[in-house]
PDB file of C-alpha atoms in Angstrom:
ATOM      1  CA  MET A  89     332.033 246.106 106.623  1.00 50.00           C
ATOM      2  CA  SER A  90     330.199 247.162 109.765  1.00 50.00           C
ATOM      3  CA  SER A  91     333.522 247.623 111.574  1.00 50.00           C
ATOM      4  CA  SER A  92     334.748 249.955 108.815  1.00 51.00           C
ATOM      5  CA  SER A  93     331.536 252.014 108.947  1.00 50.00           C
ATOM      6  CA  SER A  94     331.843 252.439 112.696  1.00 50.00           C
ATOM      7  CA  SER A  95     335.424 253.611 112.308  1.00 49.00           C
ATOM      8  CA  ASP A  96     334.425 256.114 109.638  1.00 49.00           C
ATOM      9  CA  ARG A  97     331.671 257.543 111.844  1.00 49.00           C
ATOM     10  CA  SER A  98     334.116 257.838 114.751  1.00 49.00           C
ATOM     11  CA  GLU A  99     336.600 259.741 112.605  1.00 48.00           C
ATOM     12  CA  LEU A 100     333.876 262.076 111.339  1.00 45.00           C
ATOM     13  CA  SER A 101     332.644 262.814 114.852  1.00 48.00           C
ATOM     14  CA  SER A 102     336.136 263.782 116.012  1.00 47.00           C
ATOM     15  CA  SER A 103     336.963 265.824 112.925  1.00 49.00           C
ATOM     16  CA  PRO A 104     338.561 269.142 113.847  1.00 52.00           C
ATOM     17  CA  GLY A 105     336.465 270.994 111.277  1.00 53.00           C
ATOM     18  CA  ARG A 106     333.179 270.100 112.935  1.00 55.00           C
ATOM     19  CA  PRO A 107     331.479 273.002 114.777  1.00 57.00           C
ATOM     20  CA  PRO A 108     331.618 272.744 118.611  1.00 58.00           C
ATOM     21  CA  GLY A 109     328.567 271.443 120.406  1.00 67.00           C
ATOM     22  CA  ARG A 110     326.369 273.304 122.866  1.00 72.00           C
ATOM     23  CA  GLY A 111     328.714 272.521 125.764  1.00 71.00           C
ATOM     24  CA  GLY A 112     331.703 273.933 123.902  1.00 77.00           C
ATOM     25  CA  ARG A 113     329.886 277.160 123.043  1.00 78.00           C
ATOM     26  CA  LEU A 114     328.813 277.568 126.673  1.00 75.00           C
ATOM     27  CA  ARG A 115     332.373 277.113 127.911  1.00 77.00           C
ATOM     28  CA  ALA A 116     333.649 279.611 125.341  1.00 74.00           C
ATOM     29  CA  THR A 117     331.005 282.143 126.425  1.00 76.00           C
ATOM     30  CA  ILE A 118     331.897 281.721 130.098  1.00 78.00           C
ATOM     31  CA  VAL A 119     335.597 282.154 129.376  1.00 72.00           C
ATOM     32  CA  ALA A 120     334.902 285.268 127.273  1.00 73.00           C
ATOM     33  CA  VAL A 121     332.697 286.790 129.997  1.00 72.00           C
ATOM     34  CA  LEU A 122     335.290 286.062 132.680  1.00 70.00           C
ATOM     35  CA  ALA A 123     338.048 287.536 130.541  1.00 70.00           C
ATOM     36  CA  LEU A 124     335.988 290.667 129.874  1.00 65.00           C
ATOM     37  CA  GLY A 125     335.172 290.989 133.576  1.00 67.00           C
ATOM     38  CA  PHE A 126     338.848 290.669 134.458  1.00 65.00           C
ATOM     39  CA  VAL A 127     339.831 293.362 131.954  1.00 70.00           C
ATOM     40  CA  ILE A 128     337.113 295.733 133.208  1.00 71.00           C
ATOM     41  CA  GLY A 129     337.989 295.033 136.845  1.00 67.00           C
ATOM     42  CA  ALA A 130     341.704 295.559 136.232  1.00 70.00           C
ATOM     43  CA  GLY A 131     341.005 298.799 134.366  1.00 71.00           C
ATOM     44  CA  GLY A 132     338.790 300.002 137.178  1.00 77.00           C
ATOM     45  CA  PHE A 133     341.450 299.151 139.748  1.00 76.00           C
ATOM     46  CA  VAL A 134     344.015 301.168 137.798  1.00 81.00           C
ATOM     47  CA  ALA A 135     341.579 304.114 137.668  1.00 82.00           C
ATOM     48  CA  PHE A 136     341.019 303.733 141.428  1.00 81.00           C
ATOM     49  CA  LEU A 137     344.772 303.815 142.069  1.00 82.00           C
ATOM     50  CA  ALA A 138     345.065 306.925 139.900  1.00 84.00           C
ATOM     51  CA  GLN A 139     342.861 308.766 142.422  1.00 83.00           C
ATOM     52  CA  LEU A 140     345.240 308.071 145.306  1.00 85.00           C
ATOM     53  CA  HIS A 141     347.772 310.746 146.189  1.00 77.00           C
ATOM     54  CA  GLY A 142     351.301 309.581 146.871  1.00 75.00           C
ATOM     55  CA  ALA A 143     352.212 312.692 148.843  1.00 77.00           C
ATOM     56  CA  GLU A 144     350.254 315.021 151.106  1.00 82.00           C
ATOM     57  CA  GLN A 145     349.025 318.201 149.414  1.00 86.00           C
ATOM     58  CA  GLN A 146     347.676 321.253 151.176  1.00 89.00           C
ATOM     59  CA  PRO A 147     343.966 321.966 150.598  1.00 92.00           C
ATOM     60  CA  ARG A 148     343.429 324.176 147.562  1.00 89.00           C
ATOM     61  CA  ARG A 149     341.533 326.691 149.690  1.00 93.00           C
ATOM     62  CA  ASN A 150     339.990 327.312 153.111  1.00 96.00           C
ATOM     63  CA  ALA A 151     336.590 325.860 154.015  1.00 97.00           C
ATOM     64  CA  ASP A 152     333.869 326.497 156.566  1.00 97.00           C
ATOM     65  CA  GLY A 153     334.630 323.291 158.462  1.00 97.00           C
ATOM     66  CA  ILE A 154     336.937 320.287 158.652  1.00 98.00           C
ATOM     67  CA  VAL A 155     335.948 316.670 159.275  1.00 98.00           C
ATOM     68  CA  VAL A 156     338.378 313.861 160.023  1.00 96.00           C
ATOM     69  CA  LEU A 157     337.344 310.211 159.879  1.00 96.00           C
ATOM     70  CA  THR A 158     339.042 308.161 162.579  1.00 90.00           C
ATOM     71  CA  GLY A 159     340.733 304.863 161.841  1.00 81.00           C
ATOM     72  CA  GLY A 160     344.168 305.674 160.491  1.00 73.00           C
ATOM     73  CA  SER A 161     347.441 306.888 161.940  1.00 68.00           C
ATOM     74  CA  SER A 162     348.053 310.663 162.104  1.00 85.00           C
ATOM     75  CA  ARG A 163     344.631 311.560 160.669  1.00 90.00           C
ATOM     76  CA  VAL A 164     343.534 313.482 163.774  1.00 90.00           C
ATOM     77  CA  SER A 165     346.849 315.274 164.268  1.00 88.00           C
ATOM     78  CA  ASP A 166     346.877 316.358 160.612  1.00 91.00           C
ATOM     79  CA  ALA A 167     343.293 317.611 160.908  1.00 93.00           C
ATOM     80  CA  VAL A 168     344.119 319.629 164.048  1.00 91.00           C
ATOM     81  CA  GLU A 169     347.099 321.141 162.234  1.00 91.00           C
ATOM     82  CA  LEU A 170     344.765 322.251 159.429  1.00 94.00           C
ATOM     83  CA  LEU A 171     342.440 323.802 162.005  1.00 94.00           C
ATOM     84  CA  ALA A 172     345.336 325.606 163.687  1.00 90.00           C
ATOM     85  CA  ALA A 173     346.502 326.888 160.291  1.00 92.00           C
ATOM     86  CA  GLY A 174     343.099 328.484 159.705  1.00 93.00           C
ATOM     87  CA  TYR A 175     341.830 326.185 156.966  1.00 96.00           C
ATOM     88  CA  GLY A 176     338.478 325.804 158.761  1.00 96.00           C
ATOM     89  CA  LYS A 177     336.444 327.363 161.558  1.00 95.00           C
ATOM     90  CA  ARG A 178     335.676 324.126 163.419  1.00 96.00           C
ATOM     91  CA  LEU A 179     336.745 320.491 163.344  1.00 96.00           C
ATOM     92  CA  LEU A 180     334.539 317.420 163.650  1.00 96.00           C
ATOM     93  CA  ILE A 181     336.235 314.173 164.668  1.00 94.00           C
ATOM     94  CA  SER A 182     333.841 311.502 163.405  1.00 95.00           C
ATOM     95  CA  GLY A 183     333.826 307.937 164.666  1.00 92.00           C
ATOM     96  CA  VAL A 184     335.283 308.509 168.128  1.00 90.00           C
ATOM     97  CA  HIS A 185     334.986 305.482 170.414  1.00 83.00           C
ATOM     98  CA  ARG A 186     332.305 305.994 173.031  1.00 78.00           C
ATOM     99  CA  THR A 187     334.785 305.584 175.886  1.00 70.00           C
ATOM    100  CA  ASN A 188     337.199 308.201 174.553  1.00 74.00           C
ATOM    101  CA  GLY A 189     337.029 311.849 175.509  1.00 69.00           C
ATOM    102  CA  ALA A 190     338.738 314.992 174.310  1.00 69.00           C
ATOM    103  CA  ARG A 191     341.570 314.530 176.806  1.00 68.00           C
ATOM    104  CA  ASP A 192     342.305 311.052 175.463  1.00 66.00           C
ATOM    105  CA  ILE A 193     342.472 312.361 171.913  1.00 73.00           C
ATOM    106  CA  SER A 194     344.420 315.510 172.753  1.00 67.00           C
ATOM    107  CA  ARG A 195     347.231 313.424 174.264  1.00 68.00           C
ATOM    108  CA  SER A 196     348.222 312.462 170.720  1.00 65.00           C
ATOM    109  CA  VAL A 197     348.510 316.145 169.741  1.00 69.00           C
ATOM    110  CA  PRO A 198     349.613 317.897 172.970  1.00 64.00           C
ATOM    111  CA  GLU A 199     350.820 320.994 171.137  1.00 64.00           C
ATOM    112  CA  SER A 200     347.241 321.658 169.974  1.00 66.00           C
ATOM    113  CA  ARG A 201     345.310 321.112 173.202  1.00 71.00           C
ATOM    114  CA  ASP A 202     343.982 324.684 173.224  1.00 75.00           C
ATOM    115  CA  TRP A 203     342.051 323.970 170.030  1.00 82.00           C
ATOM    116  CA  PHE A 204     340.190 321.132 171.735  1.00 80.00           C
ATOM    117  CA  THR A 205     338.721 323.560 174.251  1.00 80.00           C
ATOM    118  CA  CYS A 206     337.226 325.906 171.678  1.00 87.00           C
ATOM    119  CA  CYS A 207     336.797 324.519 168.202  1.00 91.00           C
ATOM    120  CA  VAL A 208     336.591 320.701 168.151  1.00 92.00           C
ATOM    121  CA  ASP A 209     333.427 318.581 168.184  1.00 93.00           C
ATOM    122  CA  LEU A 210     333.264 314.818 168.716  1.00 92.00           C
ATOM    123  CA  ASP A 211     330.961 312.384 166.951  1.00 93.00           C
ATOM    124  CA  ARG A 212     330.658 309.097 168.837  1.00 91.00           C
ATOM    125  CA  SER A 213     327.767 307.675 166.790  1.00 91.00           C
ATOM    126  CA  ALA A 214     329.427 306.817 163.469  1.00 92.00           C
ATOM    127  CA  VAL A 215     330.644 303.239 163.082  1.00 92.00           C
ATOM    128  CA  ASP A 216     331.479 303.123 159.361  1.00 93.00           C
ATOM    129  CA  THR A 217     332.026 305.419 156.401  1.00 95.00           C
ATOM    130  CA  ARG A 218     328.333 305.681 155.599  1.00 95.00           C
ATOM    131  CA  SER A 219     327.423 306.758 159.117  1.00 95.00           C
ATOM    132  CA  ASN A 220     330.450 309.117 159.089  1.00 96.00           C
ATOM    133  CA  ALA A 221     328.768 310.836 156.152  1.00 96.00           C
ATOM    134  CA  SER A 222     325.375 310.869 157.879  1.00 95.00           C
ATOM    135  CA  GLU A 223     326.717 312.367 161.114  1.00 96.00           C
ATOM    136  CA  THR A 224     328.827 314.874 159.204  1.00 97.00           C
ATOM    137  CA  ARG A 225     325.711 315.991 157.322  1.00 97.00           C
ATOM    138  CA  ARG A 226     323.948 316.562 160.647  1.00 96.00           C
ATOM    139  CA  TRP A 227     326.887 318.613 161.922  1.00 97.00           C
ATOM    140  CA  VAL A 228     327.162 320.645 158.712  1.00 97.00           C
ATOM    141  CA  GLN A 229     323.452 321.442 158.754  1.00 96.00           C
ATOM    142  CA  GLU A 230     323.558 322.507 162.397  1.00 96.00           C
ATOM    143  CA  ARG A 231     326.511 324.793 161.706  1.00 95.00           C
ATOM    144  CA  GLY A 232     325.233 326.114 158.387  1.00 96.00           C
ATOM    145  CA  PHE A 233     328.461 325.198 156.618  1.00 97.00           C
ATOM    146  CA  ARG A 234     328.673 325.143 152.816  1.00 97.00           C
ATOM    147  CA  SER A 235     332.202 323.810 152.338  1.00 97.00           C
ATOM    148  CA  LEU A 236     334.160 321.076 154.078  1.00 98.00           C
ATOM    149  CA  ILE A 237     337.707 319.727 154.114  1.00 98.00           C
ATOM    150  CA  VAL A 238     337.601 315.925 154.384  1.00 97.00           C
ATOM    151  CA  VAL A 239     340.582 314.315 156.117  1.00 97.00           C
ATOM    152  CA  THR A 240     341.202 310.579 155.826  1.00 95.00           C
ATOM    153  CA  SER A 241     343.807 308.142 154.496  1.00 93.00           C
ATOM    154  CA  ASN A 242     344.591 308.320 150.789  1.00 92.00           C
ATOM    155  CA  TYR A 243     343.307 304.782 150.070  1.00 92.00           C
ATOM    156  CA  HIS A 244     340.034 305.569 151.901  1.00 94.00           C
ATOM    157  CA  MET A 245     339.442 308.963 150.296  1.00 95.00           C
ATOM    158  CA  PRO A 246     337.560 307.835 147.104  1.00 95.00           C
ATOM    159  CA  ARG A 247     334.972 305.932 149.157  1.00 95.00           C
ATOM    160  CA  ALA A 248     334.681 308.710 151.742  1.00 96.00           C
ATOM    161  CA  ILE A 249     334.082 311.343 149.060  1.00 96.00           C
ATOM    162  CA  ALA A 250     331.540 309.095 147.302  1.00 95.00           C
ATOM    163  CA  GLU A 251     329.574 308.652 150.545  1.00 96.00           C
ATOM    164  CA  MET A 252     329.753 312.315 151.547  1.00 97.00           C
ATOM    165  CA  SER A 253     328.913 313.619 148.082  1.00 96.00           C
ATOM    166  CA  HIS A 254     325.781 311.465 148.169  1.00 95.00           C
ATOM    167  CA  ALA A 255     324.860 312.573 151.698  1.00 95.00           C
ATOM    168  CA  MET A 256     325.647 316.270 151.113  1.00 97.00           C
ATOM    169  CA  PRO A 257     325.292 317.062 147.396  1.00 95.00           C
ATOM    170  CA  ASP A 258     325.103 320.824 148.058  1.00 96.00           C
ATOM    171  CA  VAL A 259     328.289 320.984 150.143  1.00 97.00           C
ATOM    172  CA  GLU A 260     331.665 321.547 148.496  1.00 97.00           C
ATOM    173  CA  LEU A 261     334.083 318.809 149.555  1.00 97.00           C
ATOM    174  CA  ILE A 262     337.828 319.460 149.578  1.00 97.00           C
ATOM    175  CA  PRO A 263     339.912 316.289 150.108  1.00 96.00           C
ATOM    176  CA  PHE A 264     343.030 316.187 152.259  1.00 96.00           C
ATOM    177  CA  ALA A 265     344.590 312.739 151.912  1.00 94.00           C
ATOM    178  CA  VAL A 266     346.791 311.504 154.748  1.00 93.00           C
ATOM    179  CA  ILE A 267     349.734 309.382 153.602  1.00 89.00           C
ATOM    180  CA  GLY A 268     350.729 306.638 156.042  1.00 79.00           C
ATOM    181  CA  ASP A 269     354.341 305.820 156.869  1.00 72.00           C
ATOM    182  CA  LYS A 270     354.108 302.372 155.285  1.00 71.00           C
ATOM    183  CA  TRP A 271     352.852 303.912 152.050  1.00 73.00           C
ATOM    184  CA  ARG A 272     355.862 306.247 152.014  1.00 71.00           C
ATOM    185  CA  ASP A 273     358.399 303.577 152.929  1.00 65.00           C
ATOM    186  CA  GLU A 274     357.668 301.027 150.203  1.00 75.00           C
ATOM    187  CA  PRO A 275     355.743 300.810 146.908  1.00 78.00           C
ATOM    188  CA  TRP A 276     352.306 299.254 147.409  1.00 78.00           C
ATOM    189  CA  TRP A 277     352.939 296.521 144.827  1.00 79.00           C
ATOM    190  CA  THR A 278     355.863 295.160 146.870  1.00 81.00           C
ATOM    191  CA  SER A 279     353.747 294.623 150.002  1.00 80.00           C
ATOM    192  CA  GLY A 280     351.185 291.820 150.099  1.00 84.00           C
ATOM    193  CA  GLY A 281     349.393 293.461 153.030  1.00 85.00           C
ATOM    194  CA  THR A 282     349.067 296.807 151.257  1.00 86.00           C
ATOM    195  CA  LEU A 283     347.880 295.137 148.055  1.00 88.00           C
ATOM    196  CA  ARG A 284     345.187 293.231 149.957  1.00 91.00           C
ATOM    197  CA  LEU A 285     344.135 296.474 151.663  1.00 90.00           C
ATOM    198  CA  LEU A 286     343.830 298.255 148.309  1.00 92.00           C
ATOM    199  CA  LEU A 287     341.861 295.413 146.712  1.00 91.00           C
ATOM    200  CA  SER A 288     339.504 295.317 149.694  1.00 92.00           C
ATOM    201  CA  GLU A 289     339.037 299.096 149.593  1.00 93.00           C
ATOM    202  CA  TYR A 290     338.460 298.982 145.836  1.00 93.00           C
ATOM    203  CA  ALA A 291     335.700 296.378 146.296  1.00 93.00           C
ATOM    204  CA  LYS A 292     334.049 298.535 148.987  1.00 94.00           C
ATOM    205  CA  TYR A 293     334.339 301.598 146.763  1.00 94.00           C
ATOM    206  CA  LEU A 294     332.620 299.766 143.886  1.00 93.00           C
ATOM    207  CA  ALA A 295     329.810 298.702 146.235  1.00 93.00           C
ATOM    208  CA  VAL A 296     329.282 302.333 147.318  1.00 93.00           C
ATOM    209  CA  GLU A 297     329.315 303.596 143.722  1.00 92.00           C
ATOM    210  CA  LEU A 298     326.749 300.948 142.729  1.00 91.00           C
ATOM    211  CA  ARG A 299     324.466 301.799 145.661  1.00 92.00           C
ATOM    212  CA  VAL A 300     324.704 305.528 144.960  1.00 91.00           C
ATOM    213  CA  ARG A 301     323.966 305.089 141.237  1.00 89.00           C
ATOM    214  CA  LEU A 302     320.989 302.842 141.970  1.00 90.00           C
ATOM    215  CA  SER A 303     319.735 305.396 144.494  1.00 87.00           C
ATOM    216  CA  LYS A 304     319.806 308.091 141.822  1.00 83.00           C
ATOM    217  CA  LEU A 305     317.592 305.825 139.705  1.00 84.00           C
ATOM    218  CA  GLY A 306     315.131 305.519 142.583  1.00 81.00           C
ATOM    219  CA  ILE A 307     316.304 302.054 143.630  1.00 82.00           C
ATOM    220  CA  GLU A 308     317.200 302.062 147.309  1.00 77.00           C
ATOM    221  CA  VAL A 309     319.614 299.356 148.469  1.00 71.00           C
ATOM    222  CA  MET A 310     319.874 299.375 152.277  1.00 71.00           C
ATOM    223  CA  PRO A 311     318.082 302.743 152.596  1.00 68.00           C
ATOM    224  CA  GLU A 312     319.490 305.103 155.176  1.00 64.00           C
ATOM    225  CA  PRO A 313     317.098 306.072 157.997  1.00 51.00           C
ATOM    226  CA  ALA A 314     315.938 309.669 157.752  1.00 52.00           C
ATOM    227  CA  ASP A 315     317.212 312.131 160.337  1.00 49.00           C
ATOM    228  CA  GLN A 316     314.683 312.384 163.130  1.00 41.00           C
ATOM    229  CA  ALA A 317     314.387 314.507 166.229  1.00 38.00           C
ATOM    230  CA  GLU A 318     315.375 312.509 169.308  1.00 41.00           C
ATOM    231  CA  PRO A 319     314.389 312.863 172.951  1.00 37.00           C
ATOM    232  CA  THR A 320     316.668 315.038 175.075  1.00 37.00           C
ATOM    233  CA  GLY A 321     319.493 312.979 176.521  1.00 41.00           C
ATOM    234  CA  ALA A 322     318.812 309.993 174.263  1.00 39.00           C
ATOM    235  CA  ARG A 323     321.874 310.674 172.133  1.00 47.00           C
ATOM    236  CA  LYS A 324     324.828 313.005 172.318  1.00 47.00           C
ATOM    237  CA  PRO A 325     324.535 315.436 169.435  1.00 41.00           C
ATOM    238  CA  ALA A 326     327.317 315.676 166.914  1.00 44.00           C
ATOM    239  CA  THR A 327     327.928 319.247 168.067  1.00 41.00           C
ATOM    240  CA  ALA A 328     328.714 318.292 171.668  1.00 41.00           C
ATOM    241  CA  ALA A 329     331.793 320.325 172.588  1.00 41.00           C
ATOM    242  CA  ALA A 330     334.989 318.343 172.902  1.00 38.00           C
ATOM    243  CA  ASN A 331     335.800 319.907 176.256  1.00 34.00           C
TER     244      ASN A 331
END
């Protein structure tokens, strides 16, 4: 009799119609949250990719100045070509290595060396996209510019525009996306290296968007130091002539 009762209780406890316990509900909630996060993340990644140009397009109009962010192939040469074509009055090359001078850079664009003697400024202080934006703001304010063509790689452009829009909300930004040879030669989804680059850039872009949105709500995450006057000779200004 007791053996039969135990068997009945065991069958009841394993009945498929019995509601799941607390552990089962927790697992279901975690799975649902993860699935929702994956869907949102995938949708955001698709929207990020939609911002990337697959071919270079001329700026929609001229601007007061041009800034190029170093770090990718042909960015500087493309920016100098825009300057030579009259799309801007001056060019700022932001993120130049401290040991590099105008002659070192001009070797990559020998046909445009004359422009380096009159209309190119070097910024050697910026070390990342955020400081690119900060130094560009300093340069724009010194020059009194109100519009700016931003030159960088297509995959980097969304983050660069997000940083610069936050740093210079009153300046019109006109993107000029540089398309690398690898991007032209093969679709990004066929290259593991390109896919990893895009995923990494997407994560950085999300981090910038989050910081900017929190900043607008008065919540500063890693606040940027305010521009301050510096002693003469303590730092090369962003407007130091390239020659």
